[in-house]
mmCIF file with all atom_site columns, C-alpha atoms in Angstrom:
data_model
loop_
_atom_site.group_PDB
_atom_site.id
_atom_site.type_symbol
_atom_site.label_atom_id
_atom_site.label_alt_id
_atom_site.label_comp_id
_atom_site.label_asym_id
_atom_site.label_entity_id
_atom_site.label_seq_id
_atom_site.pdbx_PDB_ins_code
_atom_site.Cartn_x
_atom_site.Cartn_y
_atom_site.Cartn_z
_atom_site.occupancy
_atom_site.B_iso_or_equiv
_atom_site.pdbx_formal_charge
_atom_site.auth_seq_id
_atom_site.auth_comp_id
_atom_site.auth_asym_id
_atom_site.auth_atom_id
_atom_site.pdbx_PDB_model_num
ATOM 1   C CA . UNK R 1 1   ? 27.233 49.495 40.317 1.00 0.00 ? 100 UNK R CA 1
ATOM 2   C CA . UNK R 1 2   ? 28.765 52.348 42.767 1.00 0.00 ? 101 UNK R CA 1
ATOM 3   C CA . UNK R 1 3   ? 27.585 55.848 42.373 1.00 0.00 ? 102 UNK R CA 1
ATOM 4   C CA . UNK R 1 4   ? 27.914 59.014 44.157 1.00 0.00 ? 103 UNK R CA 1
ATOM 5   C CA . UNK R 1 5   ? 25.186 60.002 46.468 1.00 0.00 ? 104 UNK R CA 1
ATOM 6   C CA . UNK R 1 6   ? 24.065 63.507 47.102 1.00 0.00 ? 105 UNK R CA 1
ATOM 7   C CA . UNK R 1 7   ? 25.325 64.667 50.487 1.00 0.00 ? 106 UNK R CA 1
ATOM 8   C CA . UNK R 1 8   ? 27.794 62.178 51.325 1.00 0.00 ? 107 UNK R CA 1
ATOM 9   C CA . UNK R 1 9   ? 31.576 62.472 51.913 1.00 0.00 ? 108 UNK R CA 1
ATOM 10  C CA . UNK R 1 10  ? 34.521 61.380 49.516 1.00 0.00 ? 109 UNK R CA 1
ATOM 11  C CA . UNK R 1 11  ? 38.070 61.050 49.091 1.00 0.00 ? 110 UNK R CA 1
ATOM 12  C CA . UNK R 1 12  ? 39.011 61.346 45.507 1.00 0.00 ? 111 UNK R CA 1
ATOM 13  C CA . UNK R 1 13  ? 41.929 59.180 44.683 1.00 0.00 ? 112 UNK R CA 1
ATOM 14  C CA . UNK R 1 14  ? 43.991 58.948 41.632 1.00 0.00 ? 113 UNK R CA 1
ATOM 15  C CA . UNK R 1 15  ? 43.861 55.648 39.887 1.00 0.00 ? 114 UNK R CA 1
ATOM 16  C CA . UNK R 1 16  ? 47.600 55.967 38.589 1.00 0.00 ? 115 UNK R CA 1
ATOM 17  C CA . UNK R 1 17  ? 49.376 56.653 41.897 1.00 0.00 ? 116 UNK R CA 1
ATOM 18  C CA . UNK R 1 18  ? 46.311 55.730 44.701 1.00 0.00 ? 117 UNK R CA 1
ATOM 19  C CA . UNK R 1 19  ? 47.160 59.416 46.131 1.00 0.00 ? 118 UNK R CA 1
ATOM 20  C CA . UNK R 1 20  ? 44.414 61.566 47.468 1.00 0.00 ? 119 UNK R CA 1
ATOM 21  C CA . UNK R 1 21  ? 43.119 65.212 45.868 1.00 0.00 ? 120 UNK R CA 1
ATOM 22  C CA . UNK R 1 22  ? 44.276 67.632 48.424 1.00 0.00 ? 121 UNK R CA 1
ATOM 23  C CA . UNK R 1 23  ? 43.558 71.095 48.495 1.00 0.00 ? 122 UNK R CA 1
ATOM 24  C CA . UNK R 1 24  ? 46.596 73.268 49.475 1.00 0.00 ? 123 UNK R CA 1
ATOM 25  C CA . UNK R 1 25  ? 46.918 76.305 51.710 1.00 0.00 ? 124 UNK R CA 1
ATOM 26  C CA . UNK R 1 26  ? 47.754 78.408 48.721 1.00 0.00 ? 125 UNK R CA 1
ATOM 27  C CA . UNK R 1 27  ? 44.643 77.513 46.701 1.00 0.00 ? 126 UNK R CA 1
ATOM 28  C CA . UNK R 1 28  ? 46.210 74.854 44.503 1.00 0.00 ? 127 UNK R CA 1
ATOM 29  C CA . UNK R 1 29  ? 45.046 71.449 43.919 1.00 0.00 ? 128 UNK R CA 1
ATOM 30  C CA . UNK R 1 30  ? 47.543 68.362 44.321 1.00 0.00 ? 129 UNK R CA 1
ATOM 31  C CA . UNK R 1 31  ? 47.759 64.554 44.921 1.00 0.00 ? 130 UNK R CA 1
ATOM 32  C CA . UNK R 1 32  ? 49.171 63.816 48.132 1.00 0.00 ? 131 UNK R CA 1
ATOM 33  C CA . UNK R 1 33  ? 49.362 60.466 50.250 1.00 0.00 ? 132 UNK R CA 1
ATOM 34  C CA . UNK R 1 34  ? 46.280 60.041 52.465 1.00 0.00 ? 133 UNK R CA 1
ATOM 35  C CA . UNK R 1 35  ? 47.007 62.178 55.621 1.00 0.00 ? 134 UNK R CA 1
ATOM 36  C CA . UNK R 1 36  ? 43.686 61.896 56.864 1.00 0.00 ? 135 UNK R CA 1
ATOM 37  C CA . UNK R 1 37  ? 42.878 65.874 56.681 1.00 0.00 ? 136 UNK R CA 1
ATOM 38  C CA . UNK R 1 38  ? 39.817 67.881 56.063 1.00 0.00 ? 137 UNK R CA 1
ATOM 39  C CA . UNK R 1 39  ? 41.453 69.422 52.881 1.00 0.00 ? 138 UNK R CA 1
ATOM 40  C CA . UNK R 1 40  ? 41.356 65.469 51.470 1.00 0.00 ? 139 UNK R CA 1
ATOM 41  C CA . UNK R 1 41  ? 37.569 65.289 52.010 1.00 0.00 ? 140 UNK R CA 1
ATOM 42  C CA . UNK R 1 42  ? 34.775 66.524 49.996 1.00 0.00 ? 141 UNK R CA 1
ATOM 43  C CA . UNK R 1 43  ? 31.137 66.855 50.166 1.00 0.00 ? 142 UNK R CA 1
ATOM 44  C CA . UNK R 1 44  ? 29.281 65.723 47.042 1.00 0.00 ? 143 UNK R CA 1
ATOM 45  C CA . UNK R 1 45  ? 26.330 68.239 46.424 1.00 0.00 ? 144 UNK R CA 1
ATOM 46  C CA . UNK R 1 46  ? 24.233 67.079 43.545 1.00 0.00 ? 145 UNK R CA 1
ATOM 47  C CA . UNK R 1 47  ? 23.346 69.934 41.120 1.00 0.00 ? 146 UNK R CA 1
ATOM 48  C CA . UNK R 1 48  ? 21.511 67.785 38.639 1.00 0.00 ? 147 UNK R CA 1
ATOM 49  C CA . UNK R 1 49  ? 21.801 64.256 36.940 1.00 0.00 ? 148 UNK R CA 1
ATOM 50  C CA . UNK R 1 50  ? 25.457 63.464 36.921 1.00 0.00 ? 149 UNK R CA 1
ATOM 51  C CA . UNK R 1 51  ? 26.483 67.246 37.948 1.00 0.00 ? 150 UNK R CA 1
ATOM 52  C CA . UNK R 1 52  ? 28.128 68.082 41.242 1.00 0.00 ? 151 UNK R CA 1
ATOM 53  C CA . UNK R 1 53  ? 30.020 70.626 43.437 1.00 0.00 ? 152 UNK R CA 1
ATOM 54  C CA . UNK R 1 54  ? 32.553 69.102 45.424 1.00 0.00 ? 153 UNK R CA 1
ATOM 55  C CA . UNK R 1 55  ? 33.048 71.149 48.840 1.00 0.00 ? 154 UNK R CA 1
ATOM 56  C CA . UNK R 1 56  ? 36.139 71.083 50.740 1.00 0.00 ? 155 UNK R CA 1
ATOM 57  C CA . UNK R 1 57  ? 35.491 70.187 54.474 1.00 0.00 ? 156 UNK R CA 1
ATOM 58  C CA . UNK R 1 58  ? 37.881 72.168 55.877 1.00 0.00 ? 157 UNK R CA 1
ATOM 59  C CA . UNK R 1 59  ? 36.624 75.507 57.383 1.00 0.00 ? 158 UNK R CA 1
ATOM 60  C CA . UNK R 1 60  ? 37.610 77.581 54.269 1.00 0.00 ? 159 UNK R CA 1
ATOM 61  C CA . UNK R 1 61  ? 34.467 77.041 52.395 1.00 0.00 ? 160 UNK R CA 1
ATOM 62  C CA . UNK R 1 62  ? 36.524 76.500 49.364 1.00 0.00 ? 161 UNK R CA 1
ATOM 63  C CA . UNK R 1 63  ? 35.681 73.705 46.520 1.00 0.00 ? 162 UNK R CA 1
ATOM 64  C CA . UNK R 1 64  ? 37.434 71.880 43.904 1.00 0.00 ? 163 UNK R CA 1
ATOM 65  C CA . UNK R 1 65  ? 37.352 74.403 41.078 1.00 0.00 ? 164 UNK R CA 1
ATOM 66  C CA . UNK R 1 66  ? 38.957 75.484 37.830 1.00 0.00 ? 165 UNK R CA 1
ATOM 67  C CA . UNK R 1 67  ? 39.956 78.901 36.773 1.00 0.00 ? 166 UNK R CA 1
ATOM 68  C CA . UNK R 1 68  ? 38.239 79.085 33.681 1.00 0.00 ? 167 UNK R CA 1
ATOM 69  C CA . UNK R 1 69  ? 35.852 76.543 32.149 1.00 0.00 ? 168 UNK R CA 1
ATOM 70  C CA . UNK R 1 70  ? 36.772 77.544 28.694 1.00 0.00 ? 169 UNK R CA 1
ATOM 71  C CA . UNK R 1 71  ? 40.397 76.905 29.185 1.00 0.00 ? 170 UNK R CA 1
ATOM 72  C CA . UNK R 1 72  ? 42.650 74.096 29.944 1.00 0.00 ? 171 UNK R CA 1
ATOM 73  C CA . UNK R 1 73  ? 44.887 74.819 33.095 1.00 0.00 ? 172 UNK R CA 1
ATOM 74  C CA . UNK R 1 74  ? 45.479 74.365 36.770 1.00 0.00 ? 173 UNK R CA 1
ATOM 75  C CA . UNK R 1 75  ? 42.720 72.928 39.148 1.00 0.00 ? 174 UNK R CA 1
ATOM 76  C CA . UNK R 1 76  ? 42.333 75.339 42.053 1.00 0.00 ? 175 UNK R CA 1
ATOM 77  C CA . UNK R 1 77  ? 40.758 75.802 45.407 1.00 0.00 ? 176 UNK R CA 1
ATOM 78  C CA . UNK R 1 78  ? 37.674 78.254 44.585 1.00 0.00 ? 177 UNK R CA 1
ATOM 79  C CA . UNK R 1 79  ? 35.323 80.182 46.660 1.00 0.00 ? 178 UNK R CA 1
ATOM 80  C CA . UNK R 1 80  ? 32.823 79.676 44.034 1.00 0.00 ? 179 UNK R CA 1
ATOM 81  C CA . UNK R 1 81  ? 31.156 76.227 43.640 1.00 0.00 ? 180 UNK R CA 1
ATOM 82  C CA . UNK R 1 82  ? 32.267 74.967 40.454 1.00 0.00 ? 181 UNK R CA 1
ATOM 83  C CA . UNK R 1 83  ? 30.148 72.404 38.690 1.00 0.00 ? 182 UNK R CA 1
ATOM 84  C CA . UNK R 1 84  ? 31.697 68.907 37.623 1.00 0.00 ? 183 UNK R CA 1
ATOM 85  C CA . UNK R 1 85  ? 30.012 66.174 35.542 1.00 0.00 ? 184 UNK R CA 1
ATOM 86  C CA . UNK R 1 86  ? 31.054 63.050 37.206 1.00 0.00 ? 185 UNK R CA 1
ATOM 87  C CA . UNK R 1 87  ? 30.590 59.869 35.168 1.00 0.00 ? 186 UNK R CA 1
ATOM 88  C CA . UNK R 1 88  ? 31.252 56.481 36.216 1.00 0.00 ? 187 UNK R CA 1
ATOM 89  C CA . UNK R 1 89  ? 33.393 54.385 33.395 1.00 0.00 ? 188 UNK R CA 1
ATOM 90  C CA . UNK R 1 90  ? 33.194 50.751 32.801 1.00 0.00 ? 189 UNK R CA 1
ATOM 91  C CA . UNK R 1 91  ? 36.750 49.982 33.615 1.00 0.00 ? 190 UNK R CA 1
ATOM 92  C CA . UNK R 1 92  ? 37.476 47.796 36.994 1.00 0.00 ? 191 UNK R CA 1
ATOM 93  C CA . UNK R 1 93  ? 33.583 46.822 37.250 1.00 0.00 ? 192 UNK R CA 1
ATOM 94  C CA . UNK R 1 94  ? 32.256 50.669 36.764 1.00 0.00 ? 193 UNK R CA 1
ATOM 95  C CA . UNK R 1 95  ? 34.494 51.523 39.886 1.00 0.00 ? 194 UNK R CA 1
ATOM 96  C CA . UNK R 1 96  ? 36.133 54.508 37.987 1.00 0.00 ? 195 UNK R CA 1
ATOM 97  C CA . UNK R 1 97  ? 35.017 57.793 37.430 1.00 0.00 ? 196 UNK R CA 1
ATOM 98  C CA . UNK R 1 98  ? 35.948 60.738 34.731 1.00 0.00 ? 197 UNK R CA 1
ATOM 99  C CA . UNK R 1 99  ? 35.659 64.094 36.139 1.00 0.00 ? 198 UNK R CA 1
ATOM 100 C CA . UNK R 1 100 ? 34.581 66.758 33.455 1.00 0.00 ? 199 UNK R CA 1
ATOM 101 C CA . UNK R 1 101 ? 34.437 70.474 33.513 1.00 0.00 ? 200 UNK R CA 1
ATOM 102 C CA . UNK R 1 102 ? 30.798 71.121 33.285 1.00 0.00 ? 201 UNK R CA 1
ATOM 103 C CA . UNK R 1 103 ? 29.843 73.543 30.407 1.00 0.00 ? 202 UNK R CA 1
ATOM 104 C CA . UNK R 1 104 ? 33.395 73.559 28.947 1.00 0.00 ? 203 UNK R CA 1
ATOM 105 C CA . UNK R 1 105 ? 33.459 73.996 25.190 1.00 0.00 ? 204 UNK R CA 1
ATOM 106 C CA . UNK R 1 106 ? 35.542 70.795 24.814 1.00 0.00 ? 205 UNK R CA 1
ATOM 107 C CA . UNK R 1 107 ? 35.992 67.406 26.435 1.00 0.00 ? 206 UNK R CA 1
ATOM 108 C CA . UNK R 1 108 ? 38.150 68.916 29.493 1.00 0.00 ? 207 UNK R CA 1
ATOM 109 C CA . UNK R 1 109 ? 38.605 66.427 32.441 1.00 0.00 ? 208 UNK R CA 1
ATOM 110 C CA . UNK R 1 110 ? 40.579 66.537 35.735 1.00 0.00 ? 209 UNK R CA 1
ATOM 111 C CA . UNK R 1 111 ? 44.180 65.140 35.196 1.00 0.00 ? 210 UNK R CA 1
ATOM 112 C CA . UNK R 1 112 ? 46.925 64.072 37.168 1.00 0.00 ? 211 UNK R CA 1
ATOM 113 C CA . UNK R 1 113 ? 49.729 66.409 35.443 1.00 0.00 ? 212 UNK R CA 1
ATOM 114 C CA . UNK R 1 114 ? 51.787 64.092 33.281 1.00 0.00 ? 213 UNK R CA 1
ATOM 115 C CA . UNK R 1 115 ? 50.821 60.974 35.067 1.00 0.00 ? 214 UNK R CA 1
ATOM 116 C CA . UNK R 1 116 ? 53.438 62.269 37.995 1.00 0.00 ? 215 UNK R CA 1
ATOM 117 C CA . UNK R 1 117 ? 52.939 59.765 40.912 1.00 0.00 ? 216 UNK R CA 1
ATOM 118 C CA . UNK R 1 118 ? 55.172 61.668 43.198 1.00 0.00 ? 217 UNK R CA 1
ATOM 119 C CA . UNK R 1 119 ? 53.561 63.207 46.474 1.00 0.00 ? 218 UNK R CA 1
ATOM 120 C CA . UNK R 1 120 ? 52.298 66.528 45.798 1.00 0.00 ? 219 UNK R CA 1
ATOM 121 C CA . UNK R 1 121 ? 52.004 65.927 42.222 1.00 0.00 ? 220 UNK R CA 1
ATOM 122 C CA . UNK R 1 122 ? 49.848 69.049 40.699 1.00 0.00 ? 221 UNK R CA 1
ATOM 123 C CA . UNK R 1 123 ? 46.418 68.445 39.321 1.00 0.00 ? 222 UNK R CA 1
ATOM 124 C CA . UNK R 1 124 ? 45.207 70.266 36.233 1.00 0.00 ? 223 UNK R CA 1
ATOM 125 C CA . UNK R 1 125 ? 42.214 70.224 33.742 1.00 0.00 ? 224 UNK R CA 1
ATOM 126 C CA . UNK R 1 126 ? 43.265 69.172 30.256 1.00 0.00 ? 225 UNK R CA 1
ATOM 127 C CA . UNK R 1 127 ? 41.704 67.761 26.981 1.00 0.00 ? 226 UNK R CA 1
ATOM 128 C CA . UNK R 1 128 ? 40.317 64.339 27.529 1.00 0.00 ? 227 UNK R CA 1
ATOM 129 C CA . UNK R 1 129 ? 42.836 61.502 26.185 1.00 0.00 ? 228 UNK R CA 1
ATOM 130 C CA . UNK R 1 130 ? 41.116 58.381 27.897 1.00 0.00 ? 229 UNK R CA 1
ATOM 131 C CA . UNK R 1 131 ? 44.588 57.830 29.709 1.00 0.00 ? 230 UNK R CA 1
ATOM 132 C CA . UNK R 1 132 ? 45.067 56.725 33.651 1.00 0.00 ? 231 UNK R CA 1
ATOM 133 C CA . UNK R 1 133 ? 45.910 60.202 34.991 1.00 0.00 ? 232 UNK R CA 1
ATOM 134 C CA . UNK R 1 134 ? 42.286 61.169 33.841 1.00 0.00 ? 233 UNK R CA 1
ATOM 135 C CA . UNK R 1 135 ? 40.592 58.278 35.876 1.00 0.00 ? 234 UNK R CA 1
ATOM 136 C CA . UNK R 1 136 ? 39.548 58.660 39.743 1.00 0.00 ? 235 UNK R CA 1
ATOM 137 C CA . UNK R 1 137 ? 38.066 56.464 42.352 1.00 0.00 ? 236 UNK R CA 1
ATOM 138 C CA . UNK R 1 138 ? 35.710 57.999 44.910 1.00 0.00 ? 237 UNK R CA 1
ATOM 139 C CA . UNK R 1 139 ? 35.750 56.488 48.583 1.00 0.00 ? 238 UNK R CA 1
ATOM 140 C CA . UNK R 1 140 ? 32.832 57.281 50.780 1.00 0.00 ? 239 UNK R CA 1
ATOM 141 C CA . UNK R 1 141 ? 34.171 58.256 54.202 1.00 0.00 ? 240 UNK R CA 1
ATOM 142 C CA . UNK R 1 142 ? 32.254 58.911 57.299 1.00 0.00 ? 241 UNK R CA 1
ATOM 143 C CA . UNK R 1 143 ? 31.908 62.640 58.617 1.00 0.00 ? 242 UNK R CA 1
ATOM 144 C CA . UNK R 1 144 ? 31.038 64.041 62.178 1.00 0.00 ? 243 UNK R CA 1
#
């Protein structure tokens, strides 16, 4: 059963479109075709159990984040290390993950907005409904 490993580098891929989570220059989060960019690679830093921060590997010091853990809204590129509870799901042989906002008052997850498969589709946090836009793959990648 695959699992995230602390200190390893990953691309986070939407199950629905195969696009890669990308931090944009204007601090939003979107799903783009894999362009092998630093803004598409994240360092998984284990905080405890299944809780991680996901640090972008560009030189900006940004993390995959959310504006407010108490509200649904847009995923953002954050200067603060936001915590995510990353849980393997039993679909497709335990290959898929759900990414939960740590400490949120409800079941808030990372979500590809409206299941949009277009290049550049926005990513948000929303109430869990167990649909395909809320499932993710983590692919370990080498880093220099």
